[in-house]
Amino acid sequence: MEDRDVVSWNVMIDGYTQHGRPNDAFVLFRKMLKANLKPNEVTLLAVLSACGQLGALESGRWVHSYLKNNGIEINVHVGTALIDMYSTCGSLEDARLVFDKIKNKDIIAWNSMIVGYAMNGFSQEALQLFSDMCGMLLHPTDITFIGLGFFRSMKDEFGIEPKIEHYRCMVNLLGRAGHLKEAYLLVKGMKIAPDPVLWETLLGACRLYGNIGLAEEIVRFLVDHNLANSGTYILLSNIYAATGRWDGVARTRTLMKDSGVQKEPGCSSIEVNNKVHEFLAEQRNIYDDGGGKWGWLKAHGYTPQTDIVLHDIGEIEKEQSLEVHSKKFAIAFGLISTRPGTTIKIFKNLRVCSDCHVVTKLISKITDRRIVVRDQNRFHHFVDGSCLVVITGELYVSISPTRSNSS
């Protein structure tokens, strides 16, 4: 196009954002500014969404400053987008400041702040805000309950029929509490069809408690109904490997290959100086401390969680395979690229494995750093050797000590 107006730029930027390409959206936004075109509210809503997807807090703050410096009104729509961005990036203080300044808040703004608190582990604040909202005679919606997990009260007290997201919350809570049978019966008795994410959540609970029989039954169901994905097979392989059943691992690999499913490569990103850096698994040449990449952690009591390695190989080879997880590279880069005491925020495309979880807890204690990790399903806030695990979009808090293998 020879002549591009603001609408043209907006459509392209929003297209990238809506289809999971936030980096491209932000690059295009910078090009738009260089072309001396002034973005409007629509532009900035899309860019804020891209910042949230990337976990690019500093870039999001820059957009916020641009709004204020260019006289763009922070109305309820823009304010809600800012709340979502700050919450997704783990900065609840900034999110609450924006929320408090919004005039004539609608239910969407209240929901965004409640869910923001819930997904970051601020349970009391989420409950208090829910109470405040009800006190102002605002009727909660289904999104409100995704944030809070008040399952039974939805229909009985508020006349809201639970959706798939609410069932995910309940299955996650029941599964992590060890009530696998109840979780399984809940899924089987649903009025709506369970989706792959829900089944994968239940599979994760089976791995946590070593319930091989139930895991196999779930996988058979998913395969028979063409709902299995790479995560399905990896979780089942993890369960087999943890118990030394290498025949089961081999069968699962064969089943995965025959089904044409490929494992998604691990990728972790971190924002430093307004630039997002991405790391892939197996990048062995990133750093080496001379005594083994994580030798200094062993001196502080770290024991590699080799039971999660899906190969029947020696212990040394298993340890080496654990060293090249993308999340470890991102943390290492954060440690050497930021000032002491700075919070490190990592975004990972897959679930955090138990070894990375143990390593991150130990690093947070040794370096006196707060490390926030958002993975495929949840936020992890690592502080002084402990982890505040928050299931994304739910009210669930669990403090686990450094010695635990569980995430």
CSV table of C-alpha atoms in Angstrom, one decimal:
chain,number,residue,atom,x,y,z
A,1,MET,CA,0.0,0.0,0.0
A,2,GLU,CA,1.4,3.4,-0.9
A,3,ASP,CA,-0.9,5.3,1.4
A,4,ARG,CA,-1.5,3.8,4.9
A,5,ASP,CA,-3.8,5.6,7.3
A,6,VAL,CA,-4.2,4.9,11.0
A,7,VAL,CA,-6.9,2.3,10.3
A,8,SER,CA,-4.6,0.3,8.1
A,9,TRP,CA,-1.9,0.2,10.7
A,10,ASN,CA,-4.4,-0.7,13.4
A,11,VAL,CA,-5.8,-3.6,11.5
A,12,MET,CA,-2.4,-5.1,10.9
A,13,ILE,CA,-1.2,-4.5,14.5
A,14,ASP,CA,-4.3,-6.0,16.0
A,15,GLY,CA,-4.1,-8.9,13.5
A,16,TYR,CA,-0.6,-9.8,14.8
A,17,THR,CA,-1.8,-9.5,18.4
A,18,GLN,CA,-5.0,-11.6,17.9
A,19,HIS,CA,-3.0,-14.4,16.3
A,20,GLY,CA,-0.3,-14.8,18.9
A,21,ARG,CA,2.5,-12.7,17.3
A,22,PRO,CA,3.0,-9.9,19.8
A,23,ASN,CA,6.6,-9.3,18.8
A,24,ASP,CA,5.5,-8.5,15.3
A,25,ALA,CA,2.7,-6.3,16.6
A,26,PHE,CA,5.2,-4.2,18.7
A,27,VAL,CA,7.7,-3.9,15.8
A,28,LEU,CA,4.9,-2.6,13.6
A,29,PHE,CA,3.8,-0.1,16.2
A,30,ARG,CA,7.4,1.3,16.4
A,31,LYS,CA,7.4,1.6,12.6
A,32,MET,CA,4.1,3.4,12.8
A,33,LEU,CA,5.5,6.0,15.2
A,34,LYS,CA,8.6,6.4,12.9
A,35,ALA,CA,6.2,7.1,10.0
A,36,ASN,CA,4.9,10.1,12.0
A,37,LEU,CA,1.4,8.6,12.3
A,38,LYS,CA,-0.3,9.3,15.7
A,39,PRO,CA,-1.8,6.1,17.2
A,40,ASN,CA,-5.3,6.3,18.6
A,41,GLU,CA,-7.1,4.4,21.3
A,42,VAL,CA,-7.6,1.3,19.1
A,43,THR,CA,-3.9,1.2,18.4
A,44,LEU,CA,-2.9,1.4,22.0
A,45,LEU,CA,-5.4,-1.3,23.1
A,46,ALA,CA,-3.8,-3.7,20.7
A,47,VAL,CA,-0.3,-2.8,21.7
A,48,LEU,CA,-1.1,-3.2,25.4
A,49,SER,CA,-2.4,-6.7,24.7
A,50,ALA,CA,0.8,-7.5,22.9
A,51,CYS,CA,2.8,-6.2,25.9
A,52,GLY,CA,0.8,-8.5,28.1
A,53,GLN,CA,1.4,-11.5,25.9
A,54,LEU,CA,5.2,-10.8,25.9
A,55,GLY,CA,5.3,-10.0,29.6
A,56,ALA,CA,7.0,-6.8,28.5
A,57,LEU,CA,6.4,-4.7,31.6
A,58,GLU,CA,8.7,-1.8,30.7
A,59,SER,CA,7.3,-1.5,27.2
A,60,GLY,CA,3.8,-1.5,28.7
A,61,ARG,CA,4.8,1.3,31.1
A,62,TRP,CA,6.1,3.2,28.1
A,63,VAL,CA,2.8,2.9,26.4
A,64,HIS,CA,1.0,4.1,29.6
A,65,SER,CA,3.3,7.1,29.6
A,66,TYR,CA,2.6,7.8,26.0
A,67,LEU,CA,-1.1,7.8,26.7
A,68,LYS,CA,-0.7,10.4,29.5
A,69,ASN,CA,1.8,12.5,27.6
A,70,ASN,CA,-0.3,12.7,24.4
A,71,GLY,CA,-3.6,13.6,26.0
A,72,ILE,CA,-5.3,10.2,25.3
A,73,GLU,CA,-8.1,9.8,27.9
A,74,ILE,CA,-7.7,6.7,30.1
A,75,ASN,CA,-11.4,5.8,30.0
A,76,VAL,CA,-12.8,2.5,31.2
A,77,HIS,CA,-11.8,0.6,28.0
A,78,VAL,CA,-8.2,1.9,28.0
A,79,GLY,CA,-8.0,1.5,31.8
A,80,THR,CA,-9.2,-2.1,31.7
A,81,ALA,CA,-6.5,-2.8,29.0
A,82,LEU,CA,-3.9,-1.3,31.3
A,83,ILE,CA,-5.1,-3.4,34.3
A,84,ASP,CA,-4.9,-6.6,32.1
A,85,MET,CA,-1.4,-5.7,30.9
A,86,TYR,CA,0.0,-4.9,34.4
A,87,SER,CA,-1.7,-8.0,35.9
A,88,THR,CA,-0.4,-10.3,33.2
A,89,CYS,CA,3.1,-8.8,33.7
A,90,GLY,CA,2.8,-9.4,37.5
A,91,SER,CA,2.7,-5.8,38.6
A,92,LEU,CA,-0.4,-5.6,40.7
A,93,GLU,CA,0.6,-2.3,42.3
A,94,ASP,CA,0.4,-0.5,38.9
A,95,ALA,CA,-2.8,-2.4,38.0
A,96,ARG,CA,-4.5,-1.2,41.2
A,97,LEU,CA,-3.4,2.4,40.7
A,98,VAL,CA,-5.0,2.4,37.3
A,99,PHE,CA,-8.2,0.7,38.7
A,100,ASP,CA,-8.6,3.3,41.4
A,101,LYS,CA,-8.4,6.1,38.9
A,102,ILE,CA,-11.0,4.8,36.5
A,103,LYS,CA,-14.3,6.7,36.8
A,104,ASN,CA,-17.6,5.0,36.3
A,105,LYS,CA,-16.1,1.5,36.4
A,106,ASP,CA,-18.2,-1.2,34.7
A,107,ILE,CA,-18.3,-4.9,35.5
A,108,ILE,CA,-15.5,-5.6,33.0
A,109,ALA,CA,-13.1,-3.3,34.9
A,110,TRP,CA,-14.0,-5.0,38.2
A,111,ASN,CA,-13.6,-8.4,36.7
A,112,SER,CA,-10.1,-7.5,35.3
A,113,MET,CA,-8.9,-6.4,38.7
A,114,ILE,CA,-10.4,-9.3,40.6
A,115,VAL,CA,-8.9,-11.8,38.1
A,116,GLY,CA,-5.6,-9.9,38.2
A,117,TYR,CA,-5.4,-10.3,42.0
A,118,ALA,CA,-6.4,-14.0,41.8
A,119,MET,CA,-4.0,-15.0,39.1
A,120,ASN,CA,-1.1,-13.4,41.0
A,121,GLY,CA,-1.9,-15.0,44.4
A,122,PHE,CA,-3.4,-12.0,46.2
A,123,SER,CA,-6.3,-14.0,47.5
A,124,GLN,CA,-7.5,-11.7,50.3
A,125,GLU,CA,-7.4,-8.7,48.0
A,126,ALA,CA,-9.5,-10.6,45.4
A,127,LEU,CA,-12.1,-11.6,47.9
A,128,GLN,CA,-12.3,-8.1,49.4
A,129,LEU,CA,-12.7,-6.6,45.9
A,130,PHE,CA,-15.5,-9.1,45.1
A,131,SER,CA,-17.2,-8.1,48.3
A,132,ASP,CA,-16.9,-4.4,47.4
A,133,MET,CA,-18.3,-5.1,44.0
A,134,CYS,CA,-21.3,-6.9,45.4
A,135,GLY,CA,-21.8,-4.1,47.9
A,136,MET,CA,-22.1,-1.6,45.0
A,137,LEU,CA,-25.0,-3.8,43.6
A,138,LEU,CA,-22.9,-4.9,40.6
A,139,HIS,CA,-24.0,-8.3,39.5
A,140,PRO,CA,-21.0,-10.7,39.0
A,141,THR,CA,-20.5,-12.4,35.6
A,142,ASP,CA,-19.0,-15.8,34.7
A,143,ILE,CA,-15.6,-14.1,34.3
A,144,THR,CA,-15.8,-13.1,37.9
A,145,PHE,CA,-16.1,-16.7,39.0
A,146,ILE,CA,-13.2,-17.8,36.8
A,147,GLY,CA,-11.1,-15.5,39.0
A,148,LEU,CA,-12.5,-16.7,42.3
A,149,GLY,CA,-13.5,-20.3,41.9
A,150,PHE,CA,-16.7,-20.1,43.8
A,151,PHE,CA,-18.2,-23.0,41.9
A,152,ARG,CA,-21.3,-24.1,43.7
A,153,SER,CA,-22.5,-20.5,44.4
A,154,MET,CA,-22.5,-19.6,40.7
A,155,LYS,CA,-25.8,-21.4,39.8
A,156,ASP,CA,-27.4,-21.6,43.3
A,157,GLU,CA,-26.9,-17.9,44.3
A,158,PHE,CA,-26.4,-16.0,41.1
A,159,GLY,CA,-28.1,-18.1,38.4
A,160,ILE,CA,-24.9,-18.5,36.3
A,161,GLU,CA,-24.3,-21.8,34.5
A,162,PRO,CA,-20.6,-22.9,34.8
A,163,LYS,CA,-18.5,-22.9,31.7
A,164,ILE,CA,-15.5,-24.9,30.7
A,165,GLU,CA,-13.1,-22.4,32.4
A,166,HIS,CA,-14.9,-23.0,35.7
A,167,TYR,CA,-14.6,-26.7,35.4
A,168,ARG,CA,-10.9,-26.3,34.8
A,169,CYS,CA,-10.6,-24.4,38.0
A,170,MET,CA,-12.4,-27.1,40.0
A,171,VAL,CA,-10.5,-30.0,38.4
A,172,ASN,CA,-7.2,-28.2,39.1
A,173,LEU,CA,-8.1,-27.6,42.8
A,174,LEU,CA,-9.4,-31.1,43.3
A,175,GLY,CA,-6.4,-32.7,41.5
A,176,ARG,CA,-3.8,-30.8,43.4
A,177,ALA,CA,-5.5,-31.6,46.7
A,178,GLY,CA,-5.2,-35.3,45.8
A,179,HIS,CA,-8.9,-35.9,45.2
A,180,LEU,CA,-8.4,-37.5,41.8
A,181,LYS,CA,-11.5,-39.6,41.9
A,182,GLU,CA,-13.7,-36.7,42.6
A,183,ALA,CA,-12.0,-34.6,39.8
A,184,TYR,CA,-12.5,-37.5,37.4
A,185,LEU,CA,-16.2,-37.9,38.3
A,186,LEU,CA,-16.7,-34.2,37.9
A,187,VAL,CA,-15.3,-34.3,34.4
A,188,LYS,CA,-17.3,-37.4,33.4
A,189,GLY,CA,-20.5,-35.8,34.7
A,190,MET,CA,-20.1,-32.5,32.9
A,191,LYS,CA,-23.1,-31.3,30.9
A,192,ILE,CA,-20.7,-29.7,28.3
A,193,ALA,CA,-17.9,-31.6,26.5
A,194,PRO,CA,-14.5,-31.5,28.3
A,195,ASP,CA,-11.7,-29.9,26.3
A,196,PRO,CA,-8.0,-31.1,26.0
A,197,VAL,CA,-6.8,-28.5,28.5
A,198,LEU,CA,-9.1,-29.9,31.2
A,199,TRP,CA,-8.0,-33.4,30.5
A,200,GLU,CA,-4.4,-32.3,30.6
A,201,THR,CA,-5.0,-30.7,33.9
A,202,LEU,CA,-6.3,-34.0,35.3
A,203,LEU,CA,-3.3,-35.8,33.8
A,204,GLY,CA,-0.9,-33.4,35.6
A,205,ALA,CA,-2.6,-34.3,38.9
A,206,CYS,CA,-2.1,-38.0,38.0
A,207,ARG,CA,1.6,-37.4,37.6
A,208,LEU,CA,1.8,-35.5,40.8
A,209,TYR,CA,0.3,-38.4,42.7
A,210,GLY,CA,1.7,-41.3,40.5
A,211,ASN,CA,-1.8,-42.6,39.5
A,212,ILE,CA,-0.7,-44.5,36.4
A,213,GLY,CA,-4.0,-46.4,35.9
A,214,LEU,CA,-6.2,-43.2,35.8
A,215,ALA,CA,-3.6,-41.5,33.5
A,216,GLU,CA,-3.7,-44.4,31.0
A,217,GLU,CA,-7.5,-44.3,31.0
A,218,ILE,CA,-7.5,-40.6,30.3
A,219,VAL,CA,-5.0,-40.9,27.5
A,220,ARG,CA,-7.0,-43.7,25.9
A,221,PHE,CA,-10.0,-41.5,25.9
A,222,LEU,CA,-8.2,-38.6,24.4
A,223,VAL,CA,-6.6,-40.7,21.6
A,224,ASP,CA,-9.9,-42.4,20.8
A,225,HIS,CA,-11.6,-39.0,20.5
A,226,ASN,CA,-8.8,-37.3,18.6
A,227,LEU,CA,-8.2,-34.9,21.4
A,228,ALA,CA,-4.6,-35.9,22.3
A,229,ASN,CA,-1.8,-33.3,21.7
A,230,SER,CA,1.9,-33.3,22.5
A,231,GLY,CA,1.3,-32.4,26.1
A,232,THR,CA,-0.9,-35.4,26.6
A,233,TYR,CA,1.9,-37.8,25.5
A,234,ILE,CA,4.6,-36.0,27.4
A,235,LEU,CA,2.7,-36.1,30.7
A,236,LEU,CA,2.0,-39.8,30.3
A,237,SER,CA,5.7,-40.3,29.5
A,238,ASN,CA,6.6,-38.3,32.6
A,239,ILE,CA,4.5,-40.6,34.8
A,240,TYR,CA,6.1,-43.7,33.3
A,241,ALA,CA,9.6,-42.3,33.6
A,242,ALA,CA,9.1,-41.3,37.2
A,243,THR,CA,8.4,-44.9,38.1
A,244,GLY,CA,11.1,-46.4,35.9
A,245,ARG,CA,8.7,-48.0,33.4
A,246,TRP,CA,10.7,-47.4,30.3
A,247,ASP,CA,8.6,-49.8,28.3
A,248,GLY,CA,5.7,-47.4,28.9
A,249,VAL,CA,7.8,-44.5,27.8
A,250,ALA,CA,8.8,-46.3,24.6
A,251,ARG,CA,5.2,-47.2,23.8
A,252,THR,CA,4.1,-43.6,24.4
A,253,ARG,CA,6.8,-42.4,22.0
A,254,THR,CA,5.7,-44.9,19.4
A,255,LEU,CA,2.0,-43.9,19.8
A,256,MET,CA,3.0,-40.2,19.5
A,257,LYS,CA,5.0,-40.9,16.3
A,258,ASP,CA,2.2,-43.0,14.8
A,259,SER,CA,-0.3,-40.2,15.5
A,260,GLY,CA,1.9,-37.6,13.8
A,261,VAL,CA,2.2,-35.4,16.9
A,262,GLN,CA,5.4,-33.5,17.4
A,263,LYS,CA,6.7,-32.2,20.7
A,264,GLU,CA,6.6,-28.4,21.0
A,265,PRO,CA,10.1,-27.0,21.7
A,266,GLY,CA,10.5,-25.2,25.1
A,267,CYS,CA,10.9,-21.5,24.8
A,268,SER,CA,11.4,-18.9,27.6
A,269,SER,CA,11.6,-15.1,27.3
A,270,ILE,CA,12.7,-12.3,29.6
A,271,GLU,CA,12.5,-8.5,29.1
A,272,VAL,CA,15.7,-6.6,29.9
A,273,ASN,CA,16.1,-2.9,29.0
A,274,ASN,CA,12.9,-2.8,27.0
A,275,LYS,CA,14.0,-5.7,24.8
A,276,VAL,CA,12.5,-9.2,24.9
A,277,HIS,CA,15.1,-12.0,24.8
A,278,GLU,CA,14.0,-15.5,23.9
A,279,PHE,CA,15.8,-18.7,24.7
A,280,LEU,CA,15.2,-22.2,23.3
A,281,ALA,CA,16.0,-25.5,25.0
A,282,GLU,CA,19.2,-27.3,24.0
A,283,GLN,CA,21.2,-24.0,23.5
A,284,ARG,CA,24.3,-25.5,25.2
A,285,ASN,CA,26.6,-22.7,24.1
A,286,ILE,CA,25.0,-19.9,26.1
A,287,TYR,CA,27.2,-20.1,29.2
A,288,ASP,CA,29.5,-22.4,31.1
A,289,ASP,CA,30.9,-21.8,34.6
A,290,GLY,CA,33.7,-24.3,34.2
A,291,GLY,CA,32.6,-26.6,36.9
A,292,GLY,CA,29.3,-27.8,35.3
A,293,LYS,CA,26.7,-25.3,34.4
A,294,TRP,CA,24.8,-25.7,37.8
A,295,GLY,CA,27.7,-26.9,39.9
A,296,TRP,CA,27.4,-23.9,42.2
A,297,LEU,CA,23.8,-24.9,43.0
A,298,LYS,CA,24.9,-28.4,44.1
A,299,ALA,CA,27.1,-26.7,46.6
A,300,HIS,CA,23.9,-25.3,48.1
A,301,GLY,CA,22.2,-28.6,48.3
A,302,TYR,CA,20.6,-28.9,44.8
A,303,THR,CA,19.9,-32.5,43.7
A,304,PRO,CA,18.9,-32.8,40.0
A,305,GLN,CA,15.4,-34.3,39.5
A,306,THR,CA,16.5,-36.9,37.0
A,307,ASP,CA,13.3,-38.9,37.4
A,308,ILE,CA,11.6,-36.6,34.9
A,309,VAL,CA,14.1,-37.3,32.1
A,310,LEU,CA,12.3,-39.4,29.4
A,311,HIS,CA,15.3,-41.4,28.4
A,312,ASP,CA,16.8,-44.6,29.9
A,313,ILE,CA,20.3,-43.2,30.1
A,314,GLY,CA,23.0,-42.8,32.8
A,315,GLU,CA,22.6,-40.2,35.6
A,316,ILE,CA,25.3,-37.9,34.2
A,317,GLU,CA,23.6,-37.8,30.8
A,318,LYS,CA,20.3,-37.1,32.6
A,319,GLU,CA,21.8,-34.2,34.5
A,320,GLN,CA,23.2,-32.8,31.4
A,321,SER,CA,19.8,-32.9,29.7
A,322,LEU,CA,18.3,-31.0,32.6
A,323,GLU,CA,20.9,-28.3,32.3
A,324,VAL,CA,19.7,-27.1,28.8
A,325,HIS,CA,16.1,-26.3,29.7
A,326,SER,CA,15.2,-22.8,28.3
A,327,LYS,CA,13.9,-21.5,31.6
A,328,LYS,CA,17.3,-22.0,33.2
A,329,PHE,CA,19.0,-20.0,30.4
A,330,ALA,CA,16.5,-17.2,30.8
A,331,ILE,CA,17.2,-17.0,34.5
A,332,ALA,CA,20.9,-17.1,34.0
A,333,PHE,CA,20.7,-14.2,31.5
A,334,GLY,CA,18.5,-12.3,34.0
A,335,LEU,CA,21.0,-12.7,36.8
A,336,ILE,CA,23.9,-11.4,34.8
A,337,SER,CA,22.0,-8.6,33.0
A,338,THR,CA,20.2,-6.9,35.9
A,339,ARG,CA,21.2,-5.2,39.1
A,340,PRO,CA,21.3,-7.3,42.3
A,341,GLY,CA,17.9,-7.3,44.0
A,342,THR,CA,16.0,-6.7,40.7
A,343,THR,CA,12.9,-8.9,40.2
A,344,ILE,CA,13.4,-11.4,37.4
A,345,LYS,CA,10.3,-12.2,35.3
A,346,ILE,CA,10.2,-15.1,32.9
A,347,PHE,CA,7.5,-16.2,30.5
A,348,LYS,CA,7.6,-19.9,29.3
A,349,ASN,CA,5.5,-21.5,26.6
A,350,LEU,CA,5.2,-24.9,28.3
A,351,ARG,CA,4.7,-26.2,31.9
A,352,VAL,CA,7.5,-25.7,34.3
A,353,CYS,CA,9.2,-29.0,35.1
A,354,SER,CA,9.9,-30.1,38.7
A,355,ASP,CA,13.6,-29.7,38.2
A,356,CYS,CA,13.4,-26.1,37.0
A,357,HIS,CA,11.0,-25.5,39.9
A,358,VAL,CA,13.4,-26.7,42.5
A,359,VAL,CA,16.3,-24.8,40.8
A,360,THR,CA,14.4,-21.6,40.7
A,361,LYS,CA,13.4,-21.8,44.4
A,362,LEU,CA,17.0,-22.3,45.4
A,363,ILE,CA,18.2,-19.5,43.2
A,364,SER,CA,15.7,-17.1,44.7
A,365,LYS,CA,17.1,-18.0,48.2
A,366,ILE,CA,20.8,-17.8,47.2
A,367,THR,CA,20.6,-14.6,45.2
A,368,ASP,CA,17.9,-12.9,47.4
A,369,ARG,CA,15.9,-12.3,44.2
A,370,ARG,CA,12.1,-12.4,43.6
A,371,ILE,CA,11.6,-14.5,40.4
A,372,VAL,CA,8.2,-14.5,38.7
A,373,VAL,CA,7.5,-17.2,36.2
A,374,ARG,CA,4.4,-17.5,34.1
A,375,ASP,CA,4.1,-20.8,32.3
A,376,GLN,CA,1.4,-22.4,30.2
A,377,ASN,CA,-1.0,-22.8,33.1
A,378,ARG,CA,0.0,-20.7,36.1
A,379,PHE,CA,2.0,-18.0,37.8
A,380,HIS,CA,4.9,-19.0,40.1
A,381,HIS,CA,6.2,-16.3,42.5
A,382,PHE,CA,9.6,-17.5,43.9
A,383,VAL,CA,10.7,-15.8,47.1
A,384,ASP,CA,13.4,-16.8,49.6
A,385,GLY,CA,13.3,-20.5,48.6
A,386,SER,CA,9.5,-20.8,48.5
A,387,CYS,CA,7.0,-20.7,45.7
A,388,LEU,CA,3.6,-19.1,45.6
A,389,VAL,CA,1.9,-21.2,42.9
A,390,VAL,CA,-1.2,-19.6,41.3
A,391,ILE,CA,-3.3,-21.4,38.8
A,392,THR,CA,-3.9,-18.8,36.0
A,393,GLY,CA,-7.3,-17.3,36.4
A,394,GLU,CA,-8.0,-19.0,39.7
A,395,LEU,CA,-7.8,-18.4,43.4
A,396,TYR,CA,-5.3,-21.0,44.5
A,397,VAL,CA,-2.3,-20.5,46.8
A,398,SER,CA,0.3,-23.1,47.8
A,399,ILE,CA,3.6,-22.5,49.5
A,400,SER,CA,6.1,-25.3,48.8
A,401,PRO,CA,9.5,-25.5,50.5
A,402,THR,CA,12.8,-25.7,48.7
A,403,ARG,CA,13.2,-29.4,49.2
A,404,SER,CA,9.9,-30.3,47.5
A,405,ASN,CA,9.8,-31.9,44.0
A,406,SER,CA,6.3,-30.6,43.4
A,407,SER,CA,5.4,-27.5,41.4
